[in-house]
Coordinates of C-alpha atoms in Angstrom, one line a residue:
M1 CA 0.0 0.0 0.0
P2 CA 1.2 3.6 -0.7
V3 CA 2.6 5.8 2.1
R4 CA 1.1 9.2 2.7
R5 CA 3.8 11.8 2.6
A6 CA 3.9 14.9 4.9
T7 CA 3.0 17.1 2.0
H8 CA 2.6 20.3 4.1
A9 CA 5.9 20.0 6.0
G10 CA 8.3 22.8 4.9
S11 CA 5.4 25.2 4.4
W12 CA 2.6 24.9 7.0
Y13 CA 5.1 23.7 9.6
T14 CA 8.8 23.0 9.6
D15 CA 10.2 19.9 8.0
S16 CA 13.1 19.7 10.4
G17 CA 12.4 17.0 13.0
P18 CA 14.5 18.4 15.8
E19 CA 13.1 22.0 15.3
L20 CA 9.5 20.7 15.1
S21 CA 10.0 18.6 18.3
R22 CA 11.3 21.7 20.2
Q23 CA 8.5 23.9 18.9
L24 CA 5.8 21.4 19.9
E25 CA 7.4 20.8 23.3
Y26 CA 7.5 24.5 24.0
W27 CA 3.8 24.9 23.2
L28 CA 2.8 21.9 25.3
H29 CA 4.8 23.3 28.2
Q30 CA 3.1 26.6 27.9
A31 CA -0.3 25.0 28.5
D32 CA -1.6 23.7 31.8
L33 CA -3.1 20.2 32.4
R34 CA -6.5 21.3 33.7
H35 CA -9.1 19.2 31.9
G36 CA -7.9 15.7 31.4
P37 CA -7.3 12.9 30.8
A38 CA -9.1 13.8 27.5
R39 CA -11.1 11.2 25.7
A40 CA -11.6 13.6 22.8
I41 CA -10.2 17.0 21.8
I42 CA -11.1 19.7 19.4
A43 CA -8.1 21.5 18.0
P44 CA -7.3 23.7 14.9
H45 CA -5.6 22.8 11.7
A46 CA -4.0 25.9 10.2
G47 CA -0.3 26.7 9.8
Y48 CA 1.5 26.3 13.1
Q49 CA 2.6 29.9 13.1
Y50 CA -1.1 30.8 13.5
C51 CA -2.5 28.0 15.6
G52 CA 0.3 25.8 16.9
A53 CA 0.2 27.4 20.4
C54 CA -3.6 27.2 20.6
A55 CA -3.6 23.5 19.7
G56 CA -1.1 22.8 22.4
H57 CA -3.8 23.5 25.0
A58 CA -5.9 20.6 23.7
Y59 CA -3.0 18.2 23.3
R60 CA -1.7 18.9 26.8
Q61 CA -4.9 17.2 28.2
I62 CA -4.0 13.8 26.7
S63 CA -2.6 11.0 28.8
P64 CA -0.4 9.1 26.3
V65 CA 0.1 6.1 28.7
V66 CA -3.6 5.2 28.2
V67 CA -4.0 5.8 24.5
R68 CA -3.6 3.0 22.0
R69 CA -5.8 4.2 19.1
I70 CA -6.4 7.7 17.8
F71 CA -9.4 8.6 15.6
I72 CA -8.8 11.8 13.6
L73 CA -11.9 13.4 12.1
G74 CA -11.1 16.2 9.7
P75 CA -13.3 18.1 7.3
S76 CA -12.8 17.8 3.5
H77 CA -11.7 21.1 2.0
H78 CA -11.2 20.2 -1.6
V79 CA -13.3 17.1 -2.4
R80 CA -17.1 17.0 -2.0
L81 CA -18.2 14.1 0.1
S82 CA -21.8 13.2 1.1
G83 CA -20.5 10.8 3.8
C84 CA -17.1 9.9 5.3
A85 CA -14.0 8.5 3.8
L86 CA -11.3 6.2 5.2
S87 CA -7.6 6.2 4.5
S88 CA -6.4 3.9 1.8
T89 CA -2.8 4.1 3.0
Q90 CA -1.0 2.1 5.6
K91 CA 1.3 4.7 7.0
Y92 CA 1.5 8.5 7.4
K93 CA 4.9 10.1 7.5
T94 CA 5.8 13.1 9.7
P95 CA 9.2 14.7 10.4
L96 CA 9.1 13.1 13.8
S97 CA 8.0 9.5 13.2
D98 CA 5.7 7.4 11.0
L99 CA 2.2 6.8 12.2
H100 CA 0.5 3.5 11.3
V101 CA -3.2 3.1 10.3
D102 CA -5.3 0.6 12.1
M103 CA -6.2 -1.7 9.3
Q104 CA -8.6 -3.8 11.4
V105 CA -10.7 -0.8 12.4
N106 CA -10.8 0.3 8.8
A107 CA -12.0 -3.1 7.7
D108 CA -14.7 -3.1 10.4
L109 CA -15.9 0.4 9.4
E110 CA -15.9 -0.6 5.7
M111 CA -18.3 -3.5 6.6
S112 CA -20.9 -0.9 7.6
G113 CA -21.1 0.1 3.9
Q114 CA -21.2 3.8 4.9
F115 CA -17.6 4.8 4.2
E116 CA -15.8 5.7 1.0
W117 CA -12.0 5.5 0.5
M118 CA -9.7 8.5 0.1
D119 CA -7.4 8.2 -2.8
L120 CA -3.8 9.2 -2.2
D121 CA -4.1 12.5 -4.1
T122 CA -7.1 13.6 -2.0
D123 CA -5.3 12.6 1.2
E124 CA -2.1 14.4 0.4
N125 CA -3.9 17.6 -0.8
E126 CA -6.0 17.8 2.4
H127 CA -4.5 19.5 5.5
S128 CA -7.2 19.0 8.1
I129 CA -5.8 15.6 9.2
E130 CA -2.1 16.1 8.5
M131 CA -1.8 19.2 10.7
H132 CA -2.6 17.0 13.8
L133 CA -0.1 14.2 13.0
P134 CA 3.1 16.0 14.3
Y135 CA 1.3 16.8 17.6
I136 CA 0.2 13.1 17.8
A137 CA 3.7 11.9 17.0
K138 CA 5.1 14.2 19.7
I139 CA 2.7 13.3 22.6
M140 CA 3.0 9.6 21.8
E141 CA 6.8 9.5 21.2
T142 CA 7.4 7.3 24.2
Y143 CA 4.8 4.8 22.8
K144 CA 5.4 5.2 19.1
N145 CA 5.2 1.5 18.3
Q146 CA 2.2 0.9 20.6
F147 CA -0.6 2.8 19.0
T148 CA -2.4 3.2 15.7
I149 CA -4.4 6.0 14.0
V150 CA -7.8 6.0 12.2
P151 CA -8.0 9.0 9.8
I152 CA -11.5 9.8 8.7
L153 CA -12.3 12.5 6.2
V154 CA -15.7 14.0 6.9
G155 CA -17.9 15.4 4.1
S156 CA -20.9 17.8 4.1
L157 CA -23.3 15.8 6.3
S158 CA -27.0 16.4 7.1
P159 CA -27.9 16.3 10.8
E160 CA -29.3 12.9 10.3
K161 CA -26.0 11.7 8.8
E162 CA -24.1 13.2 11.7
A163 CA -26.3 11.3 14.1
F164 CA -25.7 8.0 12.1
Y165 CA -21.9 8.3 12.2
G166 CA -22.1 9.4 15.8
R167 CA -24.0 6.2 16.7
L168 CA -21.6 4.2 14.6
L169 CA -18.5 5.6 16.3
S170 CA -19.9 5.8 19.9
S171 CA -18.7 2.3 20.8
Y172 CA -15.1 3.4 19.9
L173 CA -15.5 6.6 22.0
A174 CA -16.6 4.4 24.9
D175 CA -13.2 2.6 25.0
P176 CA -10.8 4.5 27.3
Q177 CA -7.9 3.4 25.2
N178 CA -9.3 5.3 22.2
L179 CA -8.8 9.1 21.7
F180 CA -10.8 11.2 19.3
V181 CA -9.2 14.2 17.6
I182 CA -11.7 16.6 16.1
S183 CA -10.1 18.9 13.5
S184 CA -11.7 22.3 13.2
D185 CA -10.9 26.0 12.8
F186 CA -13.7 28.4 13.8
C187 CA -14.9 31.6 12.1
H188 CA -13.4 32.4 8.7
W189 CA -14.3 36.1 8.4
G190 CA -13.8 38.4 5.5
Q191 CA -14.8 39.0 1.9
R192 CA -12.5 36.3 0.7
F193 CA -14.5 33.8 2.8
R194 CA -17.8 35.3 1.7
Y195 CA -18.7 35.8 5.4
T196 CA -18.9 39.2 6.9
Y197 CA -21.4 38.9 9.8
Y198 CA -21.0 41.9 12.1
D199 CA -22.9 42.7 15.3
R200 CA -21.9 46.3 16.0
S201 CA -23.1 46.1 19.6
C202 CA -20.1 44.0 20.3
G203 CA -17.6 46.8 19.4
N204 CA -14.9 46.2 16.7
I205 CA -15.3 43.5 14.1
Y206 CA -12.9 41.2 15.8
Q207 CA -14.9 41.5 19.0
S208 CA -18.1 40.6 17.1
I209 CA -16.3 37.5 15.7
E210 CA -15.2 36.4 19.1
A211 CA -18.7 36.8 20.6
L212 CA -20.1 34.8 17.7
D213 CA -17.5 32.0 18.2
R214 CA -17.9 31.9 21.9
A215 CA -21.6 31.6 21.6
G216 CA -21.0 28.5 19.4
M217 CA -18.3 27.2 21.8
S218 CA -20.8 27.5 24.7
I219 CA -23.3 25.4 22.8
I220 CA -20.7 22.8 22.0
E221 CA -19.8 22.6 25.7
N222 CA -23.5 21.9 26.4
L223 CA -23.0 18.8 24.2
N224 CA -26.4 19.4 22.5
P225 CA -26.1 18.6 18.7
T226 CA -29.6 20.0 17.9
E227 CA -28.7 23.3 19.5
F228 CA -25.4 23.4 17.6
T229 CA -27.3 22.7 14.3
N230 CA -29.7 25.5 15.1
Y231 CA -26.9 27.9 15.9
L232 CA -25.2 27.2 12.5
K233 CA -28.5 27.7 10.7
K234 CA -29.1 31.0 12.4
Y235 CA -25.7 32.6 12.0
G236 CA -24.0 30.6 9.2
N237 CA -20.7 30.7 11.2
T238 CA -18.0 29.3 8.9
I239 CA -16.7 26.7 11.3
C240 CA -15.0 24.3 8.9
G241 CA -15.1 21.3 11.2
R242 CA -18.7 21.7 12.1
H243 CA -19.6 18.2 10.8
P244 CA -16.8 16.4 12.7
I245 CA -17.9 18.4 15.8
G246 CA -21.5 17.3 15.1
I247 CA -20.4 13.6 14.9
L248 CA -18.7 13.9 18.2
L249 CA -21.7 15.5 19.9
Q250 CA -23.9 12.8 18.5
A251 CA -21.5 10.0 19.7
V252 CA -21.4 11.5 23.2
Q253 CA -25.2 11.6 23.3
E254 CA -25.4 8.0 22.2
L255 CA -23.0 7.0 25.0
L256 CA -25.0 8.9 27.6
R257 CA -28.2 7.2 26.5
N258 CA -26.7 3.8 26.8
D259 CA -24.8 4.2 30.1
S260 CA -26.4 6.3 32.8
T261 CA -23.4 5.8 35.1
I262 CA -21.2 8.2 33.2
S263 CA -21.2 11.9 32.7
A264 CA -19.4 14.0 30.0
N265 CA -17.8 17.3 30.4
L266 CA -16.4 19.3 27.4
K267 CA -14.5 22.5 28.1
F268 CA -12.8 25.0 25.8
L269 CA -9.4 25.9 27.0
K270 CA -8.0 28.5 24.5
Y271 CA -9.3 30.8 21.9
A272 CA -7.2 32.9 19.3
Q273 CA -7.6 34.7 16.0
S274 CA -5.1 34.9 13.2
S275 CA -5.5 38.7 13.2
Q276 CA -7.8 41.4 14.6
C277 CA -10.3 42.6 11.9
R278 CA -11.2 46.3 12.2
N279 CA -12.6 47.0 8.7
V280 CA -14.4 45.2 5.9
N281 CA -11.2 44.7 3.9
D282 CA -9.6 42.7 6.7
S283 CA -9.9 38.9 7.2
S284 CA -9.1 36.4 9.9
V285 CA -9.5 32.8 11.0
S286 CA -10.4 31.9 14.6
Y287 CA -9.0 28.9 16.5
A288 CA -10.2 27.2 19.6
S289 CA -9.1 24.1 21.6
A290 CA -11.2 22.0 23.8
A291 CA -11.0 18.7 25.8
L292 CA -13.7 16.2 26.6
V293 CA -13.6 14.0 29.7
F294 CA -15.9 11.3 31.1
E295 CA -16.6 11.2 34.8

């Protein structure tokens, strides 16, 4: 089987292994362990110069000694999918170490008949999964031969499809040895994104953007998928990982329905913007990191 190259190394992040390791370690040390051990995280996927520090707050909540399988759900930016797609490669390269795909889980998910396969070009052109791989390699470096990954590319799903995939993946989320990484940036604001919502009562444009994002983040913390869908319909916030987030919320609800002895607590830990928009010609992308724990 083909190997998936680190196609964004050298541009979106450094292709120097030692330099990358130092950079990630610095960001992890800048974050506090205050909401873990995480069973799922939400973290951004832009170039590390913009969001690497923000992502560190999510990855800091992970206990690598427990994790043996990592599901990575990333939105599709370039190929239109009506469902979800599995990786057709066996190995993902990073400047730190190679990450191996869990072929058994792929086979089990394929048996559902609800997954497509990503071809190599689609996989290598997409960044939403790749941008998490160096962080995964870093936090798991002590256990690098003792875990596998399950990359899942998520298309434009209806709420009903989100609920279906959430139910399907809930049994994996229930396993404490599994970690879910939900790849998402938040508001993409500006004319180049065709999104310029502005509530002047908030102050400057960047303050309006933050208020909009934080309203969505609060709903996500409530773990209510219907409320999140209604929020997106009302404001049209350009959260690119909204469908992976929707799947996670549905999976959590399925778990809670099936096991009354557990409770779930999702908390956002960091918020940032690529720049502060002050006029209509500006643009920015927002980033947010969160961790989910079961109690």
